[in-house]
Coordinates of C-alpha atoms and ligand atoms in Angstrom, one line a residue:
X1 CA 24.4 5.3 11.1
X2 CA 25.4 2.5 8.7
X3 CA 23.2 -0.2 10.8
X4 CA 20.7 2.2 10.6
X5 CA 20.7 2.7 7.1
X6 CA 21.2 -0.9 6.7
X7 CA 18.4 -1.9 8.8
X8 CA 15.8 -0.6 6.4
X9 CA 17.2 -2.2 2.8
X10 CA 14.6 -4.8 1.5
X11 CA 15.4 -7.2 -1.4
X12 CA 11.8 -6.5 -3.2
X13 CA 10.8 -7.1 -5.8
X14 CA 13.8 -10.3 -5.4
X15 CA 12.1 -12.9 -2.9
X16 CA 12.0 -11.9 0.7
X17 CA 11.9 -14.7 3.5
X18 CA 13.1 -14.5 6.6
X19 CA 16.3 -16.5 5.6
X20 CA 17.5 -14.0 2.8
X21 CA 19.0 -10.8 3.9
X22 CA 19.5 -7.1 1.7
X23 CA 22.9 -6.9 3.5
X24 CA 25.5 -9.2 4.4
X25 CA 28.7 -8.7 5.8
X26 CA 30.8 -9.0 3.0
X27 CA 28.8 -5.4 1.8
X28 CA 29.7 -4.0 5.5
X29 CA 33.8 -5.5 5.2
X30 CA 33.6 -3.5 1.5
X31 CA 32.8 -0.3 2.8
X32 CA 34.9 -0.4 5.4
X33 CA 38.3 -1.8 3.9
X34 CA 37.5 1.4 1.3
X35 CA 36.5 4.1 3.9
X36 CA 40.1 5.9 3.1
X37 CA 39.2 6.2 -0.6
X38 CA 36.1 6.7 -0.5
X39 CA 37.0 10.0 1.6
X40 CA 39.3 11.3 -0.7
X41 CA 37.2 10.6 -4.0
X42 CA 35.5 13.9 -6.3
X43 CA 32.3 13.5 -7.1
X44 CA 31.3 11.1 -10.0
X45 CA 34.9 9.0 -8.9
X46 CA 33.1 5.7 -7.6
X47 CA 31.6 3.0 -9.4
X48 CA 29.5 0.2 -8.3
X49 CA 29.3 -2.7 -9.8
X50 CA 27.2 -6.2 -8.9
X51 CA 25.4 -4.5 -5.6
X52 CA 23.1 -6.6 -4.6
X53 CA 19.9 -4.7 -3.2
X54 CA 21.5 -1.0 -2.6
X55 CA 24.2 -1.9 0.4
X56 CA 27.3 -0.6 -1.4
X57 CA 25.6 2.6 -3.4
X58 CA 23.6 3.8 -0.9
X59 CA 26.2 2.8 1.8
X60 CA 28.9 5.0 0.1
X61 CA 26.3 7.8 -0.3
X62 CA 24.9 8.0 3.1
X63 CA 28.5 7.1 5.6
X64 CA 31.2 9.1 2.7
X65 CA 29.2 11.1 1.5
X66 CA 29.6 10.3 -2.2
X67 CA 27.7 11.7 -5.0
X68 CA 27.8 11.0 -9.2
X69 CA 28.3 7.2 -8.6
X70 CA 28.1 5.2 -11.4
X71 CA 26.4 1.7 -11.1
X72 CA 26.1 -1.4 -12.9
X73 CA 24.4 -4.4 -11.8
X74 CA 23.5 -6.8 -14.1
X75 CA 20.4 -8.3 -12.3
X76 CA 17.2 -5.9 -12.9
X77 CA 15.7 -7.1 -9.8
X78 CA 18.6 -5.8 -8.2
X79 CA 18.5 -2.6 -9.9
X80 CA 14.9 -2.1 -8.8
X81 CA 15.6 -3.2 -5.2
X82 CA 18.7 -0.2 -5.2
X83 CA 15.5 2.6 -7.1
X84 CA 13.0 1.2 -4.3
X85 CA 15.5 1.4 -1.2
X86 CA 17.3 4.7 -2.3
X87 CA 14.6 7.1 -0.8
X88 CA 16.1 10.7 -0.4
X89 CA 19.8 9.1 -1.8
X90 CA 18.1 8.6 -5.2
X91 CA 20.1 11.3 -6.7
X92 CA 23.4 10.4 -4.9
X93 CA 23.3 7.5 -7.8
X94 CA 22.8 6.8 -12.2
X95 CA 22.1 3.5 -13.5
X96 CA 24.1 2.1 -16.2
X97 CA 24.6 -1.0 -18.5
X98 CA 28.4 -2.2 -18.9
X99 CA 30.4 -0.2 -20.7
X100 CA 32.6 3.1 -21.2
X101 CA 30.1 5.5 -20.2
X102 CA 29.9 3.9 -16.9
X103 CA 33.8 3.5 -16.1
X104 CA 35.4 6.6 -18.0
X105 CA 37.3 8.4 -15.3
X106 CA 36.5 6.0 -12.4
X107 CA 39.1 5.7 -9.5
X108 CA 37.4 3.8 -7.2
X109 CA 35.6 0.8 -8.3
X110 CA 33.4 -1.4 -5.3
X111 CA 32.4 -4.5 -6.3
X112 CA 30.4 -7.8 -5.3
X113 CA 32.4 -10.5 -6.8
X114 CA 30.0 -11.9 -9.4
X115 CA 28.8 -15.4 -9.5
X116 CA 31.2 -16.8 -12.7
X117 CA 34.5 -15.9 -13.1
X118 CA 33.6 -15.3 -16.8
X119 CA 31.2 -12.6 -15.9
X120 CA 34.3 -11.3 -13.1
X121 CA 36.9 -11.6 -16.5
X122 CA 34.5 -9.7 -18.9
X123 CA 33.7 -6.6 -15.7
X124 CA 37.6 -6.6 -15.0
X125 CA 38.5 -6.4 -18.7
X126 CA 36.3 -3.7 -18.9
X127 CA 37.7 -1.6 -15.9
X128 CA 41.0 -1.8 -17.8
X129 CA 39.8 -0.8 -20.6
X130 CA 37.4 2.1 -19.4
X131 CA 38.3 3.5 -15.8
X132 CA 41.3 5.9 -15.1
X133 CA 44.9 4.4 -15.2
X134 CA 45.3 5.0 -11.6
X135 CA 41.7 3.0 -10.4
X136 CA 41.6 1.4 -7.7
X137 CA 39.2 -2.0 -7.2
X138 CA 37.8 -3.5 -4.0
X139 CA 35.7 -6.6 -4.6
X140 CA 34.5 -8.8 -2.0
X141 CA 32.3 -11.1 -1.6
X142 CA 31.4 -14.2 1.5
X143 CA 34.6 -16.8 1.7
X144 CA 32.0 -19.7 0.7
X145 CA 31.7 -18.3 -3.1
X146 CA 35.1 -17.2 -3.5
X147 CA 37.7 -19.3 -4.9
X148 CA 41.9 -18.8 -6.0
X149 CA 40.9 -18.4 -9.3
X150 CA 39.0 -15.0 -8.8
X151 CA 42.5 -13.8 -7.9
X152 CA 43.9 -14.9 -11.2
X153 CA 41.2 -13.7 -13.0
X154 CA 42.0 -10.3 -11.4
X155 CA 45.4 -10.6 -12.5
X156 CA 44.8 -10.7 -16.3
X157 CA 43.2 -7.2 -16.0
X158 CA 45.3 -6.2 -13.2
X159 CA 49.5 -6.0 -12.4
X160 CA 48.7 -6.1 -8.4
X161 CA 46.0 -8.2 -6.8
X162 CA 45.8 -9.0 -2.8
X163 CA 44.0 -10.2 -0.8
X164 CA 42.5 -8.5 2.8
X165 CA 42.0 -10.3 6.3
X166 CA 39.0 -12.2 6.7
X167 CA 36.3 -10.9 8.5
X168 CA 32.7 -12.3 9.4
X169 CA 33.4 -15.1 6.8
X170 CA 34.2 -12.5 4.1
X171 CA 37.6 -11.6 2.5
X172 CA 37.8 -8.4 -0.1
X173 CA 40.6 -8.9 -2.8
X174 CA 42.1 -5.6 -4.0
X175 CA 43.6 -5.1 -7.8
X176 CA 45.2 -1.8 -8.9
X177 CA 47.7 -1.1 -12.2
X178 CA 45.2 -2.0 -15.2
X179 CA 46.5 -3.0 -18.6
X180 CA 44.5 -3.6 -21.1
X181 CA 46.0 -5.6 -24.0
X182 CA 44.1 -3.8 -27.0
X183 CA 43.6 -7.0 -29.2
X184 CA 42.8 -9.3 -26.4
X185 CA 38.6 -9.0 -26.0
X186 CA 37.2 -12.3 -24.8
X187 CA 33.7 -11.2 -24.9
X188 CA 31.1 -12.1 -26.3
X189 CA 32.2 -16.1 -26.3
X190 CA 31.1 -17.8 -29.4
X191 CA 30.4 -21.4 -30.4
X192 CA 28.7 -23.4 -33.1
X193 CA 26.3 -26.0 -31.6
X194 CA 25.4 -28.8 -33.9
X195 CA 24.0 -31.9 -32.2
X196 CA 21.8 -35.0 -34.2
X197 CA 19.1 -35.0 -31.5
X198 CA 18.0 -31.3 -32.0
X199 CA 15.0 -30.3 -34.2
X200 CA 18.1 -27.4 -35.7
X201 CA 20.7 -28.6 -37.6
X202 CA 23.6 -25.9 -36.1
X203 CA 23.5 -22.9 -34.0
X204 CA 25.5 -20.2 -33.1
X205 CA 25.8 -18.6 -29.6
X206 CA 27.3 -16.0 -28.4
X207 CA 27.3 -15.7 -24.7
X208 CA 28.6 -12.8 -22.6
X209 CA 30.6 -13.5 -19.1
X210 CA 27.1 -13.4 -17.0
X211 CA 25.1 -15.6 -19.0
X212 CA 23.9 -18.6 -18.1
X213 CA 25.8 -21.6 -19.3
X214 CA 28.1 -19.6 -21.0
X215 CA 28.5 -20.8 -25.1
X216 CA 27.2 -24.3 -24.6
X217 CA 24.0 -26.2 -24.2
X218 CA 22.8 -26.8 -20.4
X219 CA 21.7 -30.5 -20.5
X220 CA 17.9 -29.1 -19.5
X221 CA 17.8 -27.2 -22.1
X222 CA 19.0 -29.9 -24.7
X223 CA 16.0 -32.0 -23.3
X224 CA 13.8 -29.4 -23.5
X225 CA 14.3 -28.4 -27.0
X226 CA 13.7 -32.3 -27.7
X227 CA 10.6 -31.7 -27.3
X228 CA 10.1 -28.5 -29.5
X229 CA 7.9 -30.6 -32.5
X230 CA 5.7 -31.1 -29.7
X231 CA 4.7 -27.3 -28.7
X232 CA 1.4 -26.0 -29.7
X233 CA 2.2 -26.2 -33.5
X234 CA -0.3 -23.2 -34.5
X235 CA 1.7 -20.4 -32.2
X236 CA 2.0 -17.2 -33.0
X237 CA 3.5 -15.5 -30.5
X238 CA 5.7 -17.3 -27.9
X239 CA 8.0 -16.3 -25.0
X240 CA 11.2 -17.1 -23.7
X241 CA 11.2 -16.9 -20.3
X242 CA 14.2 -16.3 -18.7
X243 CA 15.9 -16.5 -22.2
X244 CA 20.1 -17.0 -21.1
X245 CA 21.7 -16.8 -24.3
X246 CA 18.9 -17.3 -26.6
X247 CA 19.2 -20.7 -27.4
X248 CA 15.2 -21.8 -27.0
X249 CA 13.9 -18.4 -28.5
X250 CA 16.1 -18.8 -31.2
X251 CA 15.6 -22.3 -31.6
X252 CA 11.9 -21.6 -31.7
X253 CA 12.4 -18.8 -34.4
X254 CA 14.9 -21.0 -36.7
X255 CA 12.4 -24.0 -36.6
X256 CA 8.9 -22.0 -36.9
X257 CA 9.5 -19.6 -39.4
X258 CA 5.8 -17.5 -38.7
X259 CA 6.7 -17.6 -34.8
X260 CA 7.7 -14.0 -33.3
X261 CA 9.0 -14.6 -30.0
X262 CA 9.7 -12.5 -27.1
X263 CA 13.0 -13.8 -25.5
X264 CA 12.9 -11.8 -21.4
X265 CA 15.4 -12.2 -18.8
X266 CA 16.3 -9.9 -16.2
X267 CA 20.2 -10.1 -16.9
X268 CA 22.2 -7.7 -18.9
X269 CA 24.2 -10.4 -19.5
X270 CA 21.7 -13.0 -20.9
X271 CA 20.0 -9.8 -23.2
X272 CA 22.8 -8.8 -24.9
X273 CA 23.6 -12.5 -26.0
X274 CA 20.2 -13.5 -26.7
X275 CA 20.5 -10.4 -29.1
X276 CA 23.6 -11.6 -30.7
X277 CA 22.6 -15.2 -30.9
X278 CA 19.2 -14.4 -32.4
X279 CA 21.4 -12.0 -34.9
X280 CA 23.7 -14.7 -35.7
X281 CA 21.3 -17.1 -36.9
X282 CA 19.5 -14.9 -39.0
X283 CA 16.0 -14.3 -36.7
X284 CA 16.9 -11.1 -35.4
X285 CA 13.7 -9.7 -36.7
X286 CA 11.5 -12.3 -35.4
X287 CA 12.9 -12.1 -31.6
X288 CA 12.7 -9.3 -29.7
X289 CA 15.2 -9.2 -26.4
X290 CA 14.0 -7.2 -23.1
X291 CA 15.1 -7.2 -20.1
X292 CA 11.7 -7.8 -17.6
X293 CA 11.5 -9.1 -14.3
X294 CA 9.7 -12.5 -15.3
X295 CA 6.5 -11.8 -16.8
X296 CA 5.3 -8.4 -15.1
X297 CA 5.9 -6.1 -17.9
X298 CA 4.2 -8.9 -20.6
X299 CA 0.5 -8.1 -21.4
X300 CA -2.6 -10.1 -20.2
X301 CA -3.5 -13.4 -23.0
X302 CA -0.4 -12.7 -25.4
X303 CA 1.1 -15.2 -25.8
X304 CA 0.6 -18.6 -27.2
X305 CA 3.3 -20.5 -26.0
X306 CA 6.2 -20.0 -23.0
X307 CA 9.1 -21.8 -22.6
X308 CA 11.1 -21.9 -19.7
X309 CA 14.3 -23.5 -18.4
X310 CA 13.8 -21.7 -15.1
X311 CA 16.5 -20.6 -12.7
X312 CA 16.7 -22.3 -9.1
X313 CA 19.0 -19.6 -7.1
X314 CA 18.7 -15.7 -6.8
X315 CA 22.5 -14.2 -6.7
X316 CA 24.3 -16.9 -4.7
X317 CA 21.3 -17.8 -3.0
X318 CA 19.7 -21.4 -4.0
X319 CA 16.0 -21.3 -3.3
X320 CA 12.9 -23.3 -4.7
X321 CA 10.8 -20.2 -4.6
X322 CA 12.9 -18.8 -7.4
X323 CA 11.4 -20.5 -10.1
X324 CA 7.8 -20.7 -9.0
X325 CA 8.0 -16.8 -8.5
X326 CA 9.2 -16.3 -12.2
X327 CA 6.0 -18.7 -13.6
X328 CA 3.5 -16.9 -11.5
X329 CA 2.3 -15.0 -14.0
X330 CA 1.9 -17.4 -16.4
X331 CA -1.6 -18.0 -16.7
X332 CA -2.3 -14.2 -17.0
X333 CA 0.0 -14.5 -20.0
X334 CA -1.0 -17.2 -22.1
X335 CA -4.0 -17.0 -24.2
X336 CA -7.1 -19.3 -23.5
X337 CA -5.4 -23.3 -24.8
X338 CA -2.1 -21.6 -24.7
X339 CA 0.6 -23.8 -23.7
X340 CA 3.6 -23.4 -20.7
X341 CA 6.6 -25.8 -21.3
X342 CA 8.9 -26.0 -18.4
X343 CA 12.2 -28.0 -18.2
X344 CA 13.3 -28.8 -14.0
X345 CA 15.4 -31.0 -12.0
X346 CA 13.1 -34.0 -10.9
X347 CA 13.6 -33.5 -7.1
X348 CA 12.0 -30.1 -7.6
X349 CA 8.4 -31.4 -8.0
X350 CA 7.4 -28.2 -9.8
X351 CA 3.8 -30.1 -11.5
X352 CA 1.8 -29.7 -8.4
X353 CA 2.3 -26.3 -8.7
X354 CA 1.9 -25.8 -12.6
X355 CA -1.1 -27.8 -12.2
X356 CA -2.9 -25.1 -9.2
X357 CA -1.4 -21.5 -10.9
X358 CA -1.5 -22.3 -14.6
X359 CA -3.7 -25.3 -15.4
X360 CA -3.9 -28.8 -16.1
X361 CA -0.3 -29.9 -16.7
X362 CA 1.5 -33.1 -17.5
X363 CA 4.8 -35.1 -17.6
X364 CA 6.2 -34.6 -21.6
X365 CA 9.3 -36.5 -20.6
X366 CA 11.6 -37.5 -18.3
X367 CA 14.8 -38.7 -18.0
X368 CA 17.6 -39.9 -15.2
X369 CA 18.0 -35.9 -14.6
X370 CA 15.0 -33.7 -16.0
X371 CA 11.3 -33.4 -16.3
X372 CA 9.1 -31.8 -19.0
X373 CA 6.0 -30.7 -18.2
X374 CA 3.1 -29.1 -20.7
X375 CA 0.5 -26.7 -19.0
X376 CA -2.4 -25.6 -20.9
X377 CA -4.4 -22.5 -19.9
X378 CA -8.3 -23.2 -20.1
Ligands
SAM1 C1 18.4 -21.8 -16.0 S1 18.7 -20.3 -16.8 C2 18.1 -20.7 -18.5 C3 18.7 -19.9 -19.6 C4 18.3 -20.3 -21.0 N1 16.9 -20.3 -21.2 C5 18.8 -21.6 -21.3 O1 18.0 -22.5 -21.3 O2 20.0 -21.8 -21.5 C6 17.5 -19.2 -16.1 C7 17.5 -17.8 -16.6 O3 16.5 -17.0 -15.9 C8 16.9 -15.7 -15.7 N2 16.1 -15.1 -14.6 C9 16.3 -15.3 -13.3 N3 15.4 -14.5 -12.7 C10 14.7 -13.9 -13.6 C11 13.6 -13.0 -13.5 N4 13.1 -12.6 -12.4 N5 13.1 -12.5 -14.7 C12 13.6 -12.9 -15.9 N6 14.6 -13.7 -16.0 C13 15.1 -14.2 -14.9 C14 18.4 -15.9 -15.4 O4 19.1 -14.7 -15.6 C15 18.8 -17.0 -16.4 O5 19.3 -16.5 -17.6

């Protein structure tokens, strides 16, 4: 039943190749280390939280029978993986973003360890906080991403955290006894960036657990936004793409004070602190945050200029195709002379690329690390 069910998950709209699976063992060791909760549970007990492609929701709603589960993933793509896999289990299932409406009253809570144990601190926190006194969470995830400190993590949100047999190169951990110290809320992280180089003089950003690079400045980024006096100087309308925290929208929106810029990334995570960081430096009316898959949602010749500072893995998985997925749509995007600004590791080689799907592109910069490129539609 469960292979059957299994065999059918895609990861679309992620990337599909026939390297990258919808399921992996870790999803299978889950669901079967909570098999004895799950069959005990009322309905609208379970929460998800970080499924991947649909494996643990649907899983629980097909082999236990569940119904009224509550799920949070932070990736969009994921979320529209779980809508297009779920078939006739779409109401076994609701959507929602991380907070108490989706933990109130939970007792069972699976999970996919996330990625950065900031994003698994700020999801533990806000089980304590939220979910029933008594909850019970099982998070797993493949032995390759998991580290000791996950377990501590754990423990600052939980009074009992252990760790189950390996299986299949996966391990779950299991935390139960929440506390929830009331005046202890590490999220949203804040810092005040204020480095010489930059064409700002100081800015604030607040990052949730999931977003990228937390409260400071990846080094691509900082070389990107060298470059900032450089970008097609009569915009109007730019994008983020891919936006993290904020810090190139709102970069964009301090130093151009006629620019509106549309700051997308398909995190929960990276939204919320693009929001806060735009808000905090005082352009919160001249950058809107949404949470798109890349470009798809962005109307045809909009925009004047993108930046981007793309990503080169999807969930734990590093792959090239990543990035040049996300910039696909670029040249649909930008208006005619509009111009594409990417920041990538050198090895990458993304300009043969830029130069066939967006237009005629060249090297801005470079340095022991990075390349800038330029793309202008024609
Ligand atoms: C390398 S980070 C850059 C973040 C930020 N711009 C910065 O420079 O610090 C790439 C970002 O792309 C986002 N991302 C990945 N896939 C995406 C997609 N399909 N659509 C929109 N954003 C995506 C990630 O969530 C991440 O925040």
């Amino acid at each position: 039943m469960s292979e059957h069910l299994f065999a059918t998950l895609r990861r679309w709209p992620d990337l599909e190749a026939p390297n990258l699976f919808a399921v992996d063992a870790s999803d299978r060791l889950i669901l079967d280390e909570a098999a004895t909760e799950l069959s005990d549970l009322q309905a609208g007990e379970l929460v998800v939280m970080g499924d991947n492609y649909g494996a643990l929701t649907l899983g629980a709603a097909a082999l236990s029978g569940c119904r009224g589960i509550r799920v949070f993933q932070d990736s969009l793509v994921g979320e529209l993986a779980l809508t297009s896999n779920a078939g006739e289990l779409a109401d076994s299932y609701e959507s929602h973003t991380l907070n108490e409406s989706l933990l109130s009253g939970a007792r069972l809570v699976l999970m996919q360890l996330p990625r950065s144990l900031a994003e698994l601190d700020e999801w533990a926190q806000a089980i304590a906080r939220f979910a029933a006194h008594d909850v019970t969470v099982i998070a797993g995830g493949r032995l390759k991403h998991m580290t000791l400190s996950m377990n501590e993590v754990l423990a600052r949100s939980f009074n009992d955290v252990s760790a189950g047999r390996a299986r299949q190169k996966s391990r779950t951990l299991t935390a139960v006894g929440a506390r929830h110290p009331a005046d202890d809320l590490r999220y949203p992280a804040t810092s005040v960036l204020r480095e010489p180089e930059l064409p700002v003089d100081e800015l604030t950003v607040s990052a949730h657990g999931g977003a990228f690079a937390g409260a400071t400045l990846d080094l691509g980024t900082r070389f990107l936004l060298t470059f900032l006096p450089e970008m097609k100087s009569d915009a109007a309308r730019a994008i983020d793409l891919g936006s993290g925290t904020g810090v190139l929208a709102t970069s964009l929106a301090v130093a151009r004070p006629k620019l509106s810029v549309v700051a997308i990334d398909q995190s929960t995570a990276a939204v919320a602190s693009t929001r806060e960081t735009a808000d905090a430096n005082g352009v919160g009316a001249r950058v809107e945050a949404a949470r798109e898959d890349a470009l798809t949602e962005r109307p045809t010749a909009s925009a004047d200029l993108i930046v981007c500072n793309p990503p080169f893995h999807t969930g734990a998985t590093v792959h090239a195709g990543v990035a040049l997925r996300m910039l696909a749509d670029a040249r649909r995007v930008l208006k005619p002379g509009g111009e594409l600004w990417v920041v990538f590791n050198t090895h990458l080689g993304y300009r043969d690329y830029l130069n066939r799907t967006v237009g005629p592109t060249r090297q801005a910069g470079r340095n022991s690390k990075f390349t800038v490129t330029v793309s202008v539609r024609e």
